[in-house]
């Protein structure tokens, strides 16, 4: 079973304002960008820092403070606001390519290890500012980081070994993340809904349970009083908090191909595999409800033999 790698410290980059991030997170979901985008950002940042700052990123958490999808206003059915750009060579308008965009304000929390955590406070502050400067020049989920001065500075925190001191550190970090919600994995809710549906319909699949959790189901409940009069009330099943369907990574569709053997592959030095998205259930949780930082951090798990490349989160292990 995958497990979050060791975490000795936290790098917190607060209040990034991102314009036009990708809102289509998978072929079947839209909304907040996929966690695969943020894990890719983490790896890219680590490569940029190689040989510069002695730090390794082992996990990333995202706290969302503002979410503004670029969709049509009014009406029950929404559609993405689309543009026709860039202008063609003849000055005419380009064809419309459907894309979903969203403006975000997020705080990124990286779980880190490395010698930089043993440095002085001044050196750690300088390292955090340098990393935040790099992030400001990068694409985040396809979006552009807008310039601006955050009310809080980036911080690189070395976690204390003493449990009481570390708990005080985590308490201070939680306050820093408010107001905001972080996305965690809740596939335990998917298993529970699957079992509930199978109790009445044995042929129910996990896809049925996933679709059932992705919507609000209203059901009538008939009650009868002592005089035999029946009354009908309507109840919904959204009682588990802010639950959302999310993509969790990719599953292989074919065998792993040797590097450079697939025509038009972007990278000719890395093995290639055709994949499709895999899905699960996530939940938006208020930052003040986290018991520890392990609950919010996401990390990757790759199994070439099984053809599974997955984003993982250990939230349920600390319930």
Short mmCIF file of C-alpha atoms in Angstrom, two decimals:
data_model
loop_
_atom_site.label_atom_id
_atom_site.label_comp_id
_atom_site.label_asym_id
_atom_site.label_seq_id
_atom_site.Cartn_x
_atom_site.Cartn_y
_atom_site.Cartn_z
CA UNK A 1 0.00 0.00 0.00
CA UNK A 2 1.45 3.43 -0.96
CA UNK A 3 2.52 5.67 1.89
CA UNK A 4 3.59 9.31 2.06
CA UNK A 5 7.41 9.53 2.04
CA UNK A 6 9.21 11.06 5.00
CA UNK A 7 8.46 14.71 5.71
CA UNK A 8 10.88 16.76 7.85
CA UNK A 9 9.59 20.21 7.00
CA UNK A 10 6.99 22.31 5.21
CA UNK A 11 7.37 24.91 2.51
CA UNK A 12 4.37 27.21 2.40
CA UNK A 13 3.80 29.54 -0.55
CA UNK A 14 0.72 31.59 0.37
CA UNK A 15 -1.95 33.21 -1.71
CA UNK A 16 -0.93 32.57 -5.31
CA UNK A 17 -3.36 34.23 -7.71
CA UNK A 18 -3.62 32.13 -10.88
CA UNK A 19 -5.34 33.28 -14.04
CA UNK A 20 -6.86 30.92 -16.61
CA UNK A 21 -5.92 27.60 -15.06
CA UNK A 22 -7.23 24.48 -16.78
CA UNK A 23 -10.73 23.75 -15.47
CA UNK A 24 -11.23 20.52 -17.44
CA UNK A 25 -9.48 18.11 -15.11
CA UNK A 26 -10.33 14.91 -17.04
CA UNK A 27 -12.63 13.62 -19.81
CA UNK A 28 -15.45 13.22 -17.24
CA UNK A 29 -14.92 16.02 -14.71
CA UNK A 30 -14.46 19.77 -14.62
CA UNK A 31 -13.86 22.36 -11.95
CA UNK A 32 -10.72 22.49 -9.83
CA UNK A 33 -7.55 21.43 -11.72
CA UNK A 34 -6.43 17.84 -11.34
CA UNK A 35 -3.90 16.97 -8.63
CA UNK A 36 -1.72 15.53 -11.41
CA UNK A 37 -1.12 19.13 -12.48
CA UNK A 38 0.12 20.12 -9.02
CA UNK A 39 2.32 17.03 -8.69
CA UNK A 40 3.83 17.90 -12.07
CA UNK A 41 4.43 21.44 -10.81
CA UNK A 42 6.21 20.02 -7.75
CA UNK A 43 8.55 17.84 -9.84
CA UNK A 44 9.32 20.68 -12.26
CA UNK A 45 10.16 22.98 -9.34
CA UNK A 46 12.42 20.34 -7.80
CA UNK A 47 14.33 19.99 -11.08
CA UNK A 48 14.79 23.76 -11.32
CA UNK A 49 16.25 23.79 -7.80
CA UNK A 50 18.65 20.88 -8.36
CA UNK A 51 22.16 21.93 -7.34
CA UNK A 52 20.88 25.26 -6.06
CA UNK A 53 19.03 24.49 -2.82
CA UNK A 54 19.39 21.17 -0.97
CA UNK A 55 15.71 20.29 -0.78
CA UNK A 56 13.55 17.39 -1.98
CA UNK A 57 9.78 17.64 -2.36
CA UNK A 58 7.90 14.54 -1.22
CA UNK A 59 4.32 15.78 -1.23
CA UNK A 60 2.11 18.74 -2.09
CA UNK A 61 -1.13 20.06 -0.66
CA UNK A 62 -3.38 22.74 -2.14
CA UNK A 63 -5.63 25.08 -0.18
CA UNK A 64 -8.17 26.95 -2.30
CA UNK A 65 -9.18 30.44 -1.15
CA UNK A 66 -11.03 31.65 -4.25
CA UNK A 67 -12.52 29.88 -7.28
CA UNK A 68 -13.95 31.74 -10.26
CA UNK A 69 -14.80 29.51 -13.25
CA UNK A 70 -15.04 31.30 -16.58
CA UNK A 71 -18.56 30.17 -17.48
CA UNK A 72 -21.71 31.80 -18.77
CA UNK A 73 -23.87 33.68 -16.29
CA UNK A 74 -27.53 32.98 -15.68
CA UNK A 75 -29.62 29.95 -16.52
CA UNK A 76 -29.44 26.42 -15.18
CA UNK A 77 -27.01 25.09 -17.79
CA UNK A 78 -23.53 26.63 -17.80
CA UNK A 79 -21.08 26.74 -20.69
CA UNK A 80 -17.45 27.80 -20.82
CA UNK A 81 -16.59 31.29 -22.04
CA UNK A 82 -14.54 30.59 -25.15
CA UNK A 83 -12.20 32.82 -27.10
CA UNK A 84 -10.87 32.78 -30.66
CA UNK A 85 -7.14 33.50 -30.52
CA UNK A 86 -4.47 34.03 -31.60
CA UNK A 87 -5.29 35.95 -34.75
CA UNK A 88 -4.43 34.06 -37.94
CA UNK A 89 -1.69 35.02 -40.39
CA UNK A 90 -4.26 36.81 -42.54
CA UNK A 91 -5.61 38.76 -39.56
CA UNK A 92 -8.77 36.69 -39.39
CA UNK A 93 -10.22 35.03 -36.32
CA UNK A 94 -9.02 31.54 -35.42
CA UNK A 95 -11.35 28.59 -35.02
CA UNK A 96 -12.83 28.00 -31.58
CA UNK A 97 -11.02 25.32 -29.57
CA UNK A 98 -13.13 24.41 -26.56
CA UNK A 99 -11.26 24.82 -23.29
CA UNK A 100 -12.27 25.41 -19.70
CA UNK A 101 -10.59 28.09 -17.64
CA UNK A 102 -10.77 29.20 -14.04
CA UNK A 103 -9.21 31.94 -11.93
CA UNK A 104 -7.87 30.68 -8.60
CA UNK A 105 -6.28 31.87 -5.41
CA UNK A 106 -4.44 29.03 -3.70
CA UNK A 107 -1.84 28.34 -1.07
CA UNK A 108 0.66 25.59 -1.88
CA UNK A 109 2.08 23.46 0.95
CA UNK A 110 5.06 21.25 0.09
CA UNK A 111 6.27 18.43 2.32
CA UNK A 112 10.07 18.53 2.13
CA UNK A 113 13.29 16.94 3.34
CA UNK A 114 16.84 18.21 2.91
CA UNK A 115 19.80 19.92 4.50
CA UNK A 116 18.24 23.35 4.01
CA UNK A 117 15.99 22.60 6.98
CA UNK A 118 19.07 22.59 9.23
CA UNK A 119 20.08 26.07 8.10
CA UNK A 120 19.52 29.28 10.04
CA UNK A 121 16.22 31.12 9.99
CA UNK A 122 17.65 33.79 7.69
CA UNK A 123 18.89 31.21 5.18
CA UNK A 124 15.58 29.38 5.21
CA UNK A 125 13.68 32.63 4.64
CA UNK A 126 15.95 33.41 1.69
CA UNK A 127 15.42 29.92 0.25
CA UNK A 128 11.64 30.21 0.60
CA UNK A 129 11.67 33.61 -1.12
CA UNK A 130 13.83 32.22 -3.94
CA UNK A 131 11.46 29.26 -4.50
CA UNK A 132 8.42 31.56 -4.43
CA UNK A 133 10.13 33.70 -7.07
CA UNK A 134 10.62 30.66 -9.28
CA UNK A 135 6.98 29.66 -8.83
CA UNK A 136 5.85 33.12 -9.90
CA UNK A 137 7.48 32.53 -13.30
CA UNK A 138 5.98 29.07 -13.82
CA UNK A 139 2.68 27.85 -15.19
CA UNK A 140 0.40 26.40 -12.53
CA UNK A 141 -2.15 23.95 -13.97
CA UNK A 142 -1.76 25.78 -17.27
CA UNK A 143 -2.55 29.15 -15.71
CA UNK A 144 -0.45 32.26 -15.23
CA UNK A 145 0.64 33.40 -11.78
CA UNK A 146 -0.37 37.04 -11.40
CA UNK A 147 2.02 39.48 -9.75
CA UNK A 148 1.08 40.90 -6.39
CA UNK A 149 2.20 41.15 -2.85
CA UNK A 150 0.78 38.52 -0.52
CA UNK A 151 -0.01 39.64 3.04
CA UNK A 152 2.11 36.68 4.18
CA UNK A 153 5.63 35.73 3.20
CA UNK A 154 6.61 32.22 2.03
CA UNK A 155 7.91 30.09 4.87
CA UNK A 156 10.21 27.08 5.10
CA UNK A 157 9.51 25.39 8.42
CA UNK A 158 11.57 22.61 9.98
CA UNK A 159 9.19 20.38 11.92
CA UNK A 160 10.13 19.76 15.56
CA UNK A 161 10.72 16.18 16.68
CA UNK A 162 8.97 16.81 19.99
CA UNK A 163 5.26 16.03 19.52
CA UNK A 164 3.99 18.96 21.60
CA UNK A 165 6.19 21.47 19.81
CA UNK A 166 5.24 20.01 16.43
CA UNK A 167 1.54 20.21 17.34
CA UNK A 168 2.01 23.91 18.11
CA UNK A 169 3.68 24.37 14.71
CA UNK A 170 0.82 22.61 12.91
CA UNK A 171 -1.72 24.72 14.80
CA UNK A 172 0.02 27.89 13.60
CA UNK A 173 0.15 26.58 10.01
CA UNK A 174 -3.58 25.78 10.04
CA UNK A 175 -4.35 29.35 11.10
CA UNK A 176 -2.19 30.60 8.24
CA UNK A 177 -4.24 28.58 5.73
CA UNK A 178 -7.60 30.08 6.74
CA UNK A 179 -10.01 30.86 5.25
CA UNK A 180 -9.63 28.05 2.78
CA UNK A 181 -10.40 24.43 1.95
CA UNK A 182 -8.06 21.66 0.88
CA UNK A 183 -8.82 18.72 -1.38
CA UNK A 184 -8.36 15.23 0.10
CA UNK A 185 -9.08 11.71 -1.12
CA UNK A 186 -12.20 9.97 0.23
CA UNK A 187 -12.48 6.68 -1.63
CA UNK A 188 -13.81 5.18 1.61
CA UNK A 189 -17.05 7.06 0.87
CA UNK A 190 -17.15 5.46 -2.58
CA UNK A 191 -16.82 1.98 -1.09
CA UNK A 192 -19.53 2.74 1.47
CA UNK A 193 -21.95 4.05 -1.19
CA UNK A 194 -21.20 1.01 -3.34
CA UNK A 195 -22.15 -1.31 -0.49
CA UNK A 196 -25.31 0.71 0.23
CA UNK A 197 -26.48 0.48 -3.39
CA UNK A 198 -25.60 -3.21 -3.61
CA UNK A 199 -27.87 -3.88 -0.63
CA UNK A 200 -30.90 -3.04 -2.81
CA UNK A 201 -29.42 -3.65 -6.27
CA UNK A 202 -26.72 -6.37 -6.23
CA UNK A 203 -25.67 -5.64 -9.82
CA UNK A 204 -24.56 -2.10 -8.93
CA UNK A 205 -21.01 -1.35 -10.07
CA UNK A 206 -18.46 1.08 -8.63
CA UNK A 207 -19.13 3.34 -11.63
CA UNK A 208 -22.80 3.49 -10.58
CA UNK A 209 -21.74 4.36 -7.03
CA UNK A 210 -19.32 7.04 -8.34
CA UNK A 211 -22.05 8.63 -10.46
CA UNK A 212 -24.48 8.45 -7.53
CA UNK A 213 -22.01 10.31 -5.30
CA UNK A 214 -21.34 12.89 -8.00
CA UNK A 215 -24.88 14.25 -7.86
CA UNK A 216 -27.51 15.25 -5.34
CA UNK A 217 -30.22 12.61 -5.03
CA UNK A 218 -33.58 13.68 -3.59
CA UNK A 219 -35.83 10.90 -2.32
CA UNK A 220 -39.35 11.05 -0.92
CA UNK A 221 -39.96 9.74 2.58
CA UNK A 222 -43.55 8.89 3.52
CA UNK A 223 -44.51 9.11 7.19
CA UNK A 224 -47.85 8.15 8.72
CA UNK A 225 -49.22 9.71 11.91
CA UNK A 226 -51.47 8.09 14.50
CA UNK A 227 -54.62 9.00 12.53
CA UNK A 228 -53.33 7.28 9.43
CA UNK A 229 -52.62 10.50 7.59
CA UNK A 230 -49.60 10.24 5.33
CA UNK A 231 -47.17 13.08 4.87
CA UNK A 232 -44.36 13.19 2.34
CA UNK A 233 -41.04 14.89 2.93
CA UNK A 234 -38.09 15.14 0.58
CA UNK A 235 -34.59 14.31 1.77
CA UNK A 236 -31.24 14.46 -0.02
CA UNK A 237 -28.20 12.28 0.48
CA UNK A 238 -25.49 14.98 0.56
CA UNK A 239 -24.66 14.39 4.22
CA UNK A 240 -20.95 13.60 3.93
CA UNK A 241 -19.77 17.15 3.40
CA UNK A 242 -18.47 18.71 0.21
CA UNK A 243 -17.84 15.54 -1.84
CA UNK A 244 -16.68 15.77 -5.45
CA UNK A 245 -15.68 13.33 -8.22
CA UNK A 246 -12.01 13.74 -9.14
CA UNK A 247 -9.42 12.14 -11.43
CA UNK A 248 -6.71 10.26 -9.55
CA UNK A 249 -4.20 9.47 -12.26
CA UNK A 250 -3.85 7.04 -15.15
CA UNK A 251 -4.12 3.33 -15.89
CA UNK A 252 -2.20 1.67 -18.72
CA UNK A 253 -4.10 0.51 -21.83
CA UNK A 254 -1.18 -1.37 -23.38
CA UNK A 255 2.30 -2.64 -22.58
CA UNK A 256 5.14 -0.27 -21.79
CA UNK A 257 6.96 0.73 -24.99
CA UNK A 258 10.72 1.29 -25.18
CA UNK A 259 11.93 4.91 -25.39
CA UNK A 260 11.87 6.37 -28.90
CA UNK A 261 9.76 3.58 -30.43
CA UNK A 262 6.48 5.52 -30.58
CA UNK A 263 6.17 8.06 -33.37
CA UNK A 264 5.65 11.70 -32.33
CA UNK A 265 6.11 11.04 -28.61
CA UNK A 266 7.24 14.22 -26.80
CA UNK A 267 10.03 12.51 -24.83
CA UNK A 268 12.22 10.02 -26.70
CA UNK A 269 14.28 9.11 -23.61
CA UNK A 270 11.48 7.82 -21.39
CA UNK A 271 9.40 4.63 -21.80
CA UNK A 272 5.98 5.30 -23.31
CA UNK A 273 2.54 3.93 -22.48
CA UNK A 274 -0.99 4.63 -23.69
CA UNK A 275 -3.20 5.35 -20.67
CA UNK A 276 -6.67 6.43 -19.65
CA UNK A 277 -7.84 8.40 -16.62
CA UNK A 278 -8.86 6.72 -13.38
CA UNK A 279 -11.36 8.32 -11.04
CA UNK A 280 -12.17 8.50 -7.37
CA UNK A 281 -13.92 10.63 -4.80
CA UNK A 282 -12.47 13.70 -3.13
CA UNK A 283 -13.68 15.99 -0.39
CA UNK A 284 -13.08 19.66 0.32
CA UNK A 285 -12.16 20.02 3.98
CA UNK A 286 -11.66 23.23 5.92
CA UNK A 287 -8.00 23.72 6.80
CA UNK A 288 -8.93 24.08 10.49
CA UNK A 289 -10.24 20.49 10.48
CA UNK A 290 -6.90 18.90 9.62
CA UNK A 291 -5.33 16.86 12.41
CA UNK A 292 -1.89 16.97 10.81
CA UNK A 293 -0.25 18.00 7.56
CA UNK A 294 -0.05 14.40 6.32
CA UNK A 295 -3.82 14.54 5.77
CA UNK A 296 -3.57 17.22 3.09
CA UNK A 297 -0.42 16.16 1.22
CA UNK A 298 -0.62 14.29 -2.09
CA UNK A 299 2.13 12.11 -3.50
CA UNK A 300 2.57 9.78 -6.46
CA UNK A 301 2.60 6.00 -6.77
CA UNK A 302 3.83 4.29 -9.95
CA UNK A 303 3.50 0.56 -10.63
CA UNK A 304 4.77 -0.31 -14.11
CA UNK A 305 3.87 -4.00 -13.74
CA UNK A 306 0.24 -3.21 -12.93
CA UNK A 307 0.15 -0.21 -15.27
CA UNK A 308 -1.07 2.09 -12.52
CA UNK A 309 0.12 5.68 -12.08
CA UNK A 310 -1.81 7.25 -9.27
CA UNK A 311 -2.08 10.30 -7.04
CA UNK A 312 -2.41 9.24 -3.39
CA UNK A 313 -3.51 10.98 -0.19
CA UNK A 314 -3.55 9.56 3.36
CA UNK A 315 -6.43 11.60 4.81
CA UNK A 316 -8.51 8.59 5.88
CA UNK A 317 -5.58 6.99 7.74
CA UNK A 318 -5.76 9.75 10.36
CA UNK A 319 -9.54 9.91 10.89
#
